Tab-separated table of C-alpha atoms in Angstrom:
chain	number	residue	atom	x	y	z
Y	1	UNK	CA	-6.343	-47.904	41.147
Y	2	UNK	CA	-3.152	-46.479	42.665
Y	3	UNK	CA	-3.671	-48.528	46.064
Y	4	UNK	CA	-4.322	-51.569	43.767
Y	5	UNK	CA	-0.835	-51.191	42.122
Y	6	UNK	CA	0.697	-50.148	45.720
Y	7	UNK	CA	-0.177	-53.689	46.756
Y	8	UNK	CA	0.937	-55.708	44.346
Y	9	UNK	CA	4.303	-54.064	44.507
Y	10	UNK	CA	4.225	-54.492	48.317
Y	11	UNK	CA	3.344	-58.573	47.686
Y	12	UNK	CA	6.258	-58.711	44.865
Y	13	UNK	CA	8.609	-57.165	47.400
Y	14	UNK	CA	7.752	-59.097	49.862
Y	15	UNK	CA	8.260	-62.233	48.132
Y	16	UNK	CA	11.883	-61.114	47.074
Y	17	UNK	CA	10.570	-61.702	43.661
Y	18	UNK	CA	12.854	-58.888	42.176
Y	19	UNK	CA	12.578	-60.221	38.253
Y	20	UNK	CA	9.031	-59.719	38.329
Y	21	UNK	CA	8.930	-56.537	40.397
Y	22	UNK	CA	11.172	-54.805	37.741
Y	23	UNK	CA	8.819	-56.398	34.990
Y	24	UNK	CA	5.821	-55.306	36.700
Y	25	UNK	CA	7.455	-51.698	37.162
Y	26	UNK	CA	8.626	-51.021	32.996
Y	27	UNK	CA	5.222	-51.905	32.448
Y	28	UNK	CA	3.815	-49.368	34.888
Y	29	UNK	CA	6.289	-46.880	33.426
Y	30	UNK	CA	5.084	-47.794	30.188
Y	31	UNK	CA	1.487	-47.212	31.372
Y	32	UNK	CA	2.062	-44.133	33.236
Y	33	UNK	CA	4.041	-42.841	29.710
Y	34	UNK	CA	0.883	-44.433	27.590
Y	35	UNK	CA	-1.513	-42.203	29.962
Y	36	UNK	CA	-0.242	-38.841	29.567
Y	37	UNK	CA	0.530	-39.537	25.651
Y	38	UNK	CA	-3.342	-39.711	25.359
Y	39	UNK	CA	-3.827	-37.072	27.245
Y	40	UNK	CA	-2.091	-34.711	25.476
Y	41	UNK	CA	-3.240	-35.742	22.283
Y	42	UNK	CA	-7.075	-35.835	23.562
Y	43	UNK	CA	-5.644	-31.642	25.233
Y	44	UNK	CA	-4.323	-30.940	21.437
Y	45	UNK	CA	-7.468	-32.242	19.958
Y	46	UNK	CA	-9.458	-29.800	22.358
Y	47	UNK	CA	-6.883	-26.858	20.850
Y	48	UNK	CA	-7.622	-28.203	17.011
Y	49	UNK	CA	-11.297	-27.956	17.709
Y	50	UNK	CA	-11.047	-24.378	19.553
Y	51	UNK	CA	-9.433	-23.040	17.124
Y	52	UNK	CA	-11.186	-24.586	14.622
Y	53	UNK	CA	-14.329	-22.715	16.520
Y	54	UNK	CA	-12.604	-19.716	16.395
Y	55	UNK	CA	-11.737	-19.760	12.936
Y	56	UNK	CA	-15.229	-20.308	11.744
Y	57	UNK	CA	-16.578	-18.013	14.193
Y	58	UNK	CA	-14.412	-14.887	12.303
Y	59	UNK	CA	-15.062	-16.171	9.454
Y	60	UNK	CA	-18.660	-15.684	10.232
Y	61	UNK	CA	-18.182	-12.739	11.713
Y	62	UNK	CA	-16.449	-11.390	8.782
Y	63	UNK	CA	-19.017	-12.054	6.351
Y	64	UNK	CA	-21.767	-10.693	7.926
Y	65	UNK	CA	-20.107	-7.329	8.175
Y	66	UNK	CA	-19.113	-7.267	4.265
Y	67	UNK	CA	-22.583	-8.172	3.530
Y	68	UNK	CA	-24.078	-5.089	6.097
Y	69	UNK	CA	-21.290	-3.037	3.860
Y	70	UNK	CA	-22.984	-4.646	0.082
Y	71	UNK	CA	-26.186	-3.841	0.984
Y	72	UNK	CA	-25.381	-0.269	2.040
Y	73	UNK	CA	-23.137	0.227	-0.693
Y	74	UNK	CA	-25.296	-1.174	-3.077
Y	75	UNK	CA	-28.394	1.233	-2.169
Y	76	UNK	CA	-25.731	4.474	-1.743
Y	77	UNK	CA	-25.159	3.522	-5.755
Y	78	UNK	CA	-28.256	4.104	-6.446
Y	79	UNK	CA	-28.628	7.289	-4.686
Y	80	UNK	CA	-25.374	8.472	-6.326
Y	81	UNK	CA	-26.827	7.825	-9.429
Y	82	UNK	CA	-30.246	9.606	-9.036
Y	83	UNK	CA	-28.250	12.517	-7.639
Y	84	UNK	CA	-25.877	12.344	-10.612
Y	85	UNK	CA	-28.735	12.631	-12.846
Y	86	UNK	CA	-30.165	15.597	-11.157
Y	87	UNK	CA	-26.871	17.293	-11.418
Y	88	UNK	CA	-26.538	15.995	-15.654
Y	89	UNK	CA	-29.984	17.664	-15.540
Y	90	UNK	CA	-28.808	20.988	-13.984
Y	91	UNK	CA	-26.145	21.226	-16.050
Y	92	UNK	CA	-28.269	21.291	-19.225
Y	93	UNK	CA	-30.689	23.543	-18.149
Y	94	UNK	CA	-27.908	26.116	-17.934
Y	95	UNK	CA	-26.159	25.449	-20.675
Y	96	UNK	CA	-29.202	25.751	-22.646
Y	97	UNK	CA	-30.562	29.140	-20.630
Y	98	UNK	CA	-33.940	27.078	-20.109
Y	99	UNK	CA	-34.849	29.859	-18.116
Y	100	UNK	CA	-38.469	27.908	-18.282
Y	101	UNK	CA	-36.964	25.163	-16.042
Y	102	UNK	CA	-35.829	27.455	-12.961
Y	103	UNK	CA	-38.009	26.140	-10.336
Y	104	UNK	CA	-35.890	22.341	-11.282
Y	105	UNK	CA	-32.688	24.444	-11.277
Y	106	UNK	CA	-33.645	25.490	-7.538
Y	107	UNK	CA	-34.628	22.033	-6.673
Y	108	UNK	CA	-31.314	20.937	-8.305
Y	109	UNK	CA	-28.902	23.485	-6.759
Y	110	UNK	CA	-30.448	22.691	-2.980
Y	111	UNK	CA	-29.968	19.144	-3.692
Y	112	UNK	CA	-26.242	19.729	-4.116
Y	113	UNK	CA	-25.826	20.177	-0.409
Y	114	UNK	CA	-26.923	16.308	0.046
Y	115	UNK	CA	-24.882	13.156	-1.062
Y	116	UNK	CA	-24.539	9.622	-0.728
Y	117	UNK	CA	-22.399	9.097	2.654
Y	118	UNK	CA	-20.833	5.436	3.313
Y	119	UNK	CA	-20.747	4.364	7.096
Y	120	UNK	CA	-20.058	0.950	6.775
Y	121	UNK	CA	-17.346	-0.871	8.593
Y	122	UNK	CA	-14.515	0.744	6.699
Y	123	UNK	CA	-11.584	-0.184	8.887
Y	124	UNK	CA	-12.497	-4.509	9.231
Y	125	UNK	CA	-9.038	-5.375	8.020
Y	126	UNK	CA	-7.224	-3.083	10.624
Y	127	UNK	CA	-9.507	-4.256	13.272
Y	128	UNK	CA	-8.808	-7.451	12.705
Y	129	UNK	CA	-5.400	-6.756	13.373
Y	130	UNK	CA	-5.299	-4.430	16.478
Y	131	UNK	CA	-7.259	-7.296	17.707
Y	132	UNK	CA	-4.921	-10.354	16.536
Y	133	UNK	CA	-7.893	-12.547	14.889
Y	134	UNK	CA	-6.535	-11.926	11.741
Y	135	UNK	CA	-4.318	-15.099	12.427
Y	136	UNK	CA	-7.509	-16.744	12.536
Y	137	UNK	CA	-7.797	-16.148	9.049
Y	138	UNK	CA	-5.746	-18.691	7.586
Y	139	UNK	CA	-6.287	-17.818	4.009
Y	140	UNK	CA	-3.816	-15.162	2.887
Y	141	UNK	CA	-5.796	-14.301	-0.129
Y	142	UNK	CA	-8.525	-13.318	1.706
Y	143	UNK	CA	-6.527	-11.247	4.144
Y	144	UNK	CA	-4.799	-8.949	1.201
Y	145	UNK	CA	-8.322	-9.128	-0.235
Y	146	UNK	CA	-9.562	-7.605	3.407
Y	147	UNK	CA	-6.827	-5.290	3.115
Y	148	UNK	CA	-7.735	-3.714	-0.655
Y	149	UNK	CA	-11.122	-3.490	0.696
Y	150	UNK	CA	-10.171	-1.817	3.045
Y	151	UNK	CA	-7.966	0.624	1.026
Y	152	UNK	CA	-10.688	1.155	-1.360
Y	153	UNK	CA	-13.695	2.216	1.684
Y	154	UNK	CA	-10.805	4.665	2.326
Y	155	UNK	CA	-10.863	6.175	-1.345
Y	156	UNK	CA	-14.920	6.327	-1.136
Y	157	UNK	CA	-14.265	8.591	2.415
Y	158	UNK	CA	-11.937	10.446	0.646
Y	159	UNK	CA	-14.480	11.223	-2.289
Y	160	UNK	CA	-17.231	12.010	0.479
Y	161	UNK	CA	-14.560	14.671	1.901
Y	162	UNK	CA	-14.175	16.287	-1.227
Y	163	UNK	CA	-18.028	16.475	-2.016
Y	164	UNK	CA	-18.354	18.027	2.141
Y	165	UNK	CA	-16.016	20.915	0.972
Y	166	UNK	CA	-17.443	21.540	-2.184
Y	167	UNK	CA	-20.228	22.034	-0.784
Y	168	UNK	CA	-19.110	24.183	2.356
Y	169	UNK	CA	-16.589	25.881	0.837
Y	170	UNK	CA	-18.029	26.432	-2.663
Y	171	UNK	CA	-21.716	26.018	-3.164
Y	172	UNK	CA	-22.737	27.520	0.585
Y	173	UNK	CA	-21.409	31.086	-0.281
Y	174	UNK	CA	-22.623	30.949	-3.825
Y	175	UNK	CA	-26.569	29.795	-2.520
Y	176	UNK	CA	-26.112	32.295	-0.126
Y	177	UNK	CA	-29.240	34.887	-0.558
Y	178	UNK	CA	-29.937	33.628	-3.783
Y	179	UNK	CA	-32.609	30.583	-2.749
Y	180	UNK	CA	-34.531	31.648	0.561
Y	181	UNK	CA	-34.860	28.527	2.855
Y	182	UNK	CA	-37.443	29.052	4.679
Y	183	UNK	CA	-40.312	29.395	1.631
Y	184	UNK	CA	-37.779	28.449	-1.615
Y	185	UNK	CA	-38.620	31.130	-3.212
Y	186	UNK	CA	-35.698	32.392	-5.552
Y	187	UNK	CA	-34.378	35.921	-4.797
Y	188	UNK	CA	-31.493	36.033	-7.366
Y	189	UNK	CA	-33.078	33.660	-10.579
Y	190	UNK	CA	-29.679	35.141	-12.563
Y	191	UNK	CA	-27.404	34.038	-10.131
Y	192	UNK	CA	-28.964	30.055	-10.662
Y	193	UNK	CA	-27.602	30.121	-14.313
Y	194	UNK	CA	-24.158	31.793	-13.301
Y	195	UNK	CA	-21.146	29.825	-14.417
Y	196	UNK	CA	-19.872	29.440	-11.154
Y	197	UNK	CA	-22.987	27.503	-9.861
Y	198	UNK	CA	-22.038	25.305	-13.396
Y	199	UNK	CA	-18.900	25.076	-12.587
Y	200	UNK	CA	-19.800	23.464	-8.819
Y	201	UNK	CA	-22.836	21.068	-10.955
Y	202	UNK	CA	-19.928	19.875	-13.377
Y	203	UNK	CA	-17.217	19.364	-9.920
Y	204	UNK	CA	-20.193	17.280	-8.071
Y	205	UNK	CA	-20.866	15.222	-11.578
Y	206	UNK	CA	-16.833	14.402	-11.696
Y	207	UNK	CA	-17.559	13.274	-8.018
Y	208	UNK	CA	-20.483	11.028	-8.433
Y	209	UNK	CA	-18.709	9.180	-11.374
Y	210	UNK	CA	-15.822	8.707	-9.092
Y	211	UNK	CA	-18.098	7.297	-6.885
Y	212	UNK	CA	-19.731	5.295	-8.460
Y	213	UNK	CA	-16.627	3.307	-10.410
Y	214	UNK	CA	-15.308	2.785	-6.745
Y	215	UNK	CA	-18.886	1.645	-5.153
Y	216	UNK	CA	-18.834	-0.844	-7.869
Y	217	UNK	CA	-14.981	-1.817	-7.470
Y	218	UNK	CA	-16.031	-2.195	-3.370
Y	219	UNK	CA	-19.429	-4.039	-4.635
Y	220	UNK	CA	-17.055	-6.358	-6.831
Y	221	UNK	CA	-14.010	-6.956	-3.798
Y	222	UNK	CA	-16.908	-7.913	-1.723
Y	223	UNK	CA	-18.634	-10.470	-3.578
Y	224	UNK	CA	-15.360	-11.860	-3.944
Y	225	UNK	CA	-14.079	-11.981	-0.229
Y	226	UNK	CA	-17.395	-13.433	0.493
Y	227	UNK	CA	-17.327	-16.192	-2.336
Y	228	UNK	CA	-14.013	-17.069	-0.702
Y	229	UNK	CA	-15.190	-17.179	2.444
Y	230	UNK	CA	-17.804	-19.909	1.757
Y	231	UNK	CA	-15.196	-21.998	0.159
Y	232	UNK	CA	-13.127	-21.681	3.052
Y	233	UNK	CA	-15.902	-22.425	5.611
Y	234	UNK	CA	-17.377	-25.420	3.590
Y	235	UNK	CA	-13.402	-26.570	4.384
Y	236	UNK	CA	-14.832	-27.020	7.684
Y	237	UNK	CA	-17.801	-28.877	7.429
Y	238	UNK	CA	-17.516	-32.663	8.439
């Protein structure tokens, strides 16, 4: 193509034809200029659809993590709630010296050691932006959504903390010859209806309701981002 315009200005030179040589050479220019104008817009149309890639791709990505974190969080609700209602249980059996109930008691107080323990992707918003996708998420209401979420798996750790040293620091030293571990059998019955074992039952039933209003706040912040999400993705779709 380039040898094919080489020639013709050659042959318009040659003729001294200088009118038409300058004609012939604006329109080259404006060929030349018309060839790299579509070429950048066909390199920025590559970017747009990149990015748009990109986009959807976190998006994605995204979602599937806060749905790993609903599922776990839904089923660690549940398991806060059956161990809340051992602990409700324990608590009435002391109050009420049910003295008949001290093998459940036992089974209660050694269940006060376990918990339900989130290990979810707790730090996606921050990730995000160590990483610099979060620019990829367009939609600012779902990154301060990301960000509360993230806030709130942060509060549920902090619960979980307090539960560990309750149970280190409190309900270890009080178990401590009273339940033997390696047969169950209950060497100090008295010391199962003492009001400082109560007193730990009643500090792990404060914890479990915490727990359970901020599963369900996390349960609730999730359902949203991801309702978002969809919208936002379905943006996308030709």
């Amino acid at each position: 193509m380039l040898r094919f315009f080489r020639t013709i200005r050659l042959k318009l030179l040659t003729n001294n034809n200088i009118k038409k040589y300058l004609l012939y050479a604006i329109g080259e220019i404006i060929l030349v200029v018309i060839g790299i104008l579509i070429a950048l817009k066909i390199n920025n149309w590559n970017n747009v659809q990149i990015e748009k890639l990109e986009e959807i791709k976190t998006y994605t990505d995204v979602k599937e993590q806060i749905q790993q974190n609903l599922e776990e969080i839904t089923k660690l609700d549940s398991l806060n709630a059956y161990y809340k209602s051992l602990y409700d249980r324990g608590n009435s059996i002391i109050s009420n010296k049910q003295w008949g109930s001290i093998d459940t008691l036992a089974y209660i107080a050694m269940n006060l050691s376990q918990y339900s323990d989130f290990h979810g992707n707790d730090n996606l918003y921050e990730s995000l932006v160590n990483s610099g996708d979060i620019k990829l998420i367009k939609n600012s209401e779902i990154q301060k959504k990301l960000q509360n979420l993230e806030s709130t798996y942060r509060y549920i750790n902090k619960l979980e903390d307090i539960q560990w040293e309750i149970i280190i620091k409190e309900l270890s030293p009080e178990l401590r010859g009273v339940i033997n571990y390696s047969n169950f059998h209950i060497e100090k019955p008295e010391k199962l209806f003492s009001v400082e074992l109560q007193n730990i039952i009643i500090e792990s039933i404060y914890v479990t309701v915490g727990k359970d209003s901020i599963y369900n706040r996390a349960l609730k912040e999730i359902k949203t981002i991801d309702s978002l999400i969809d919208l936002e993705l379905s943006t996308y779709e030709d």
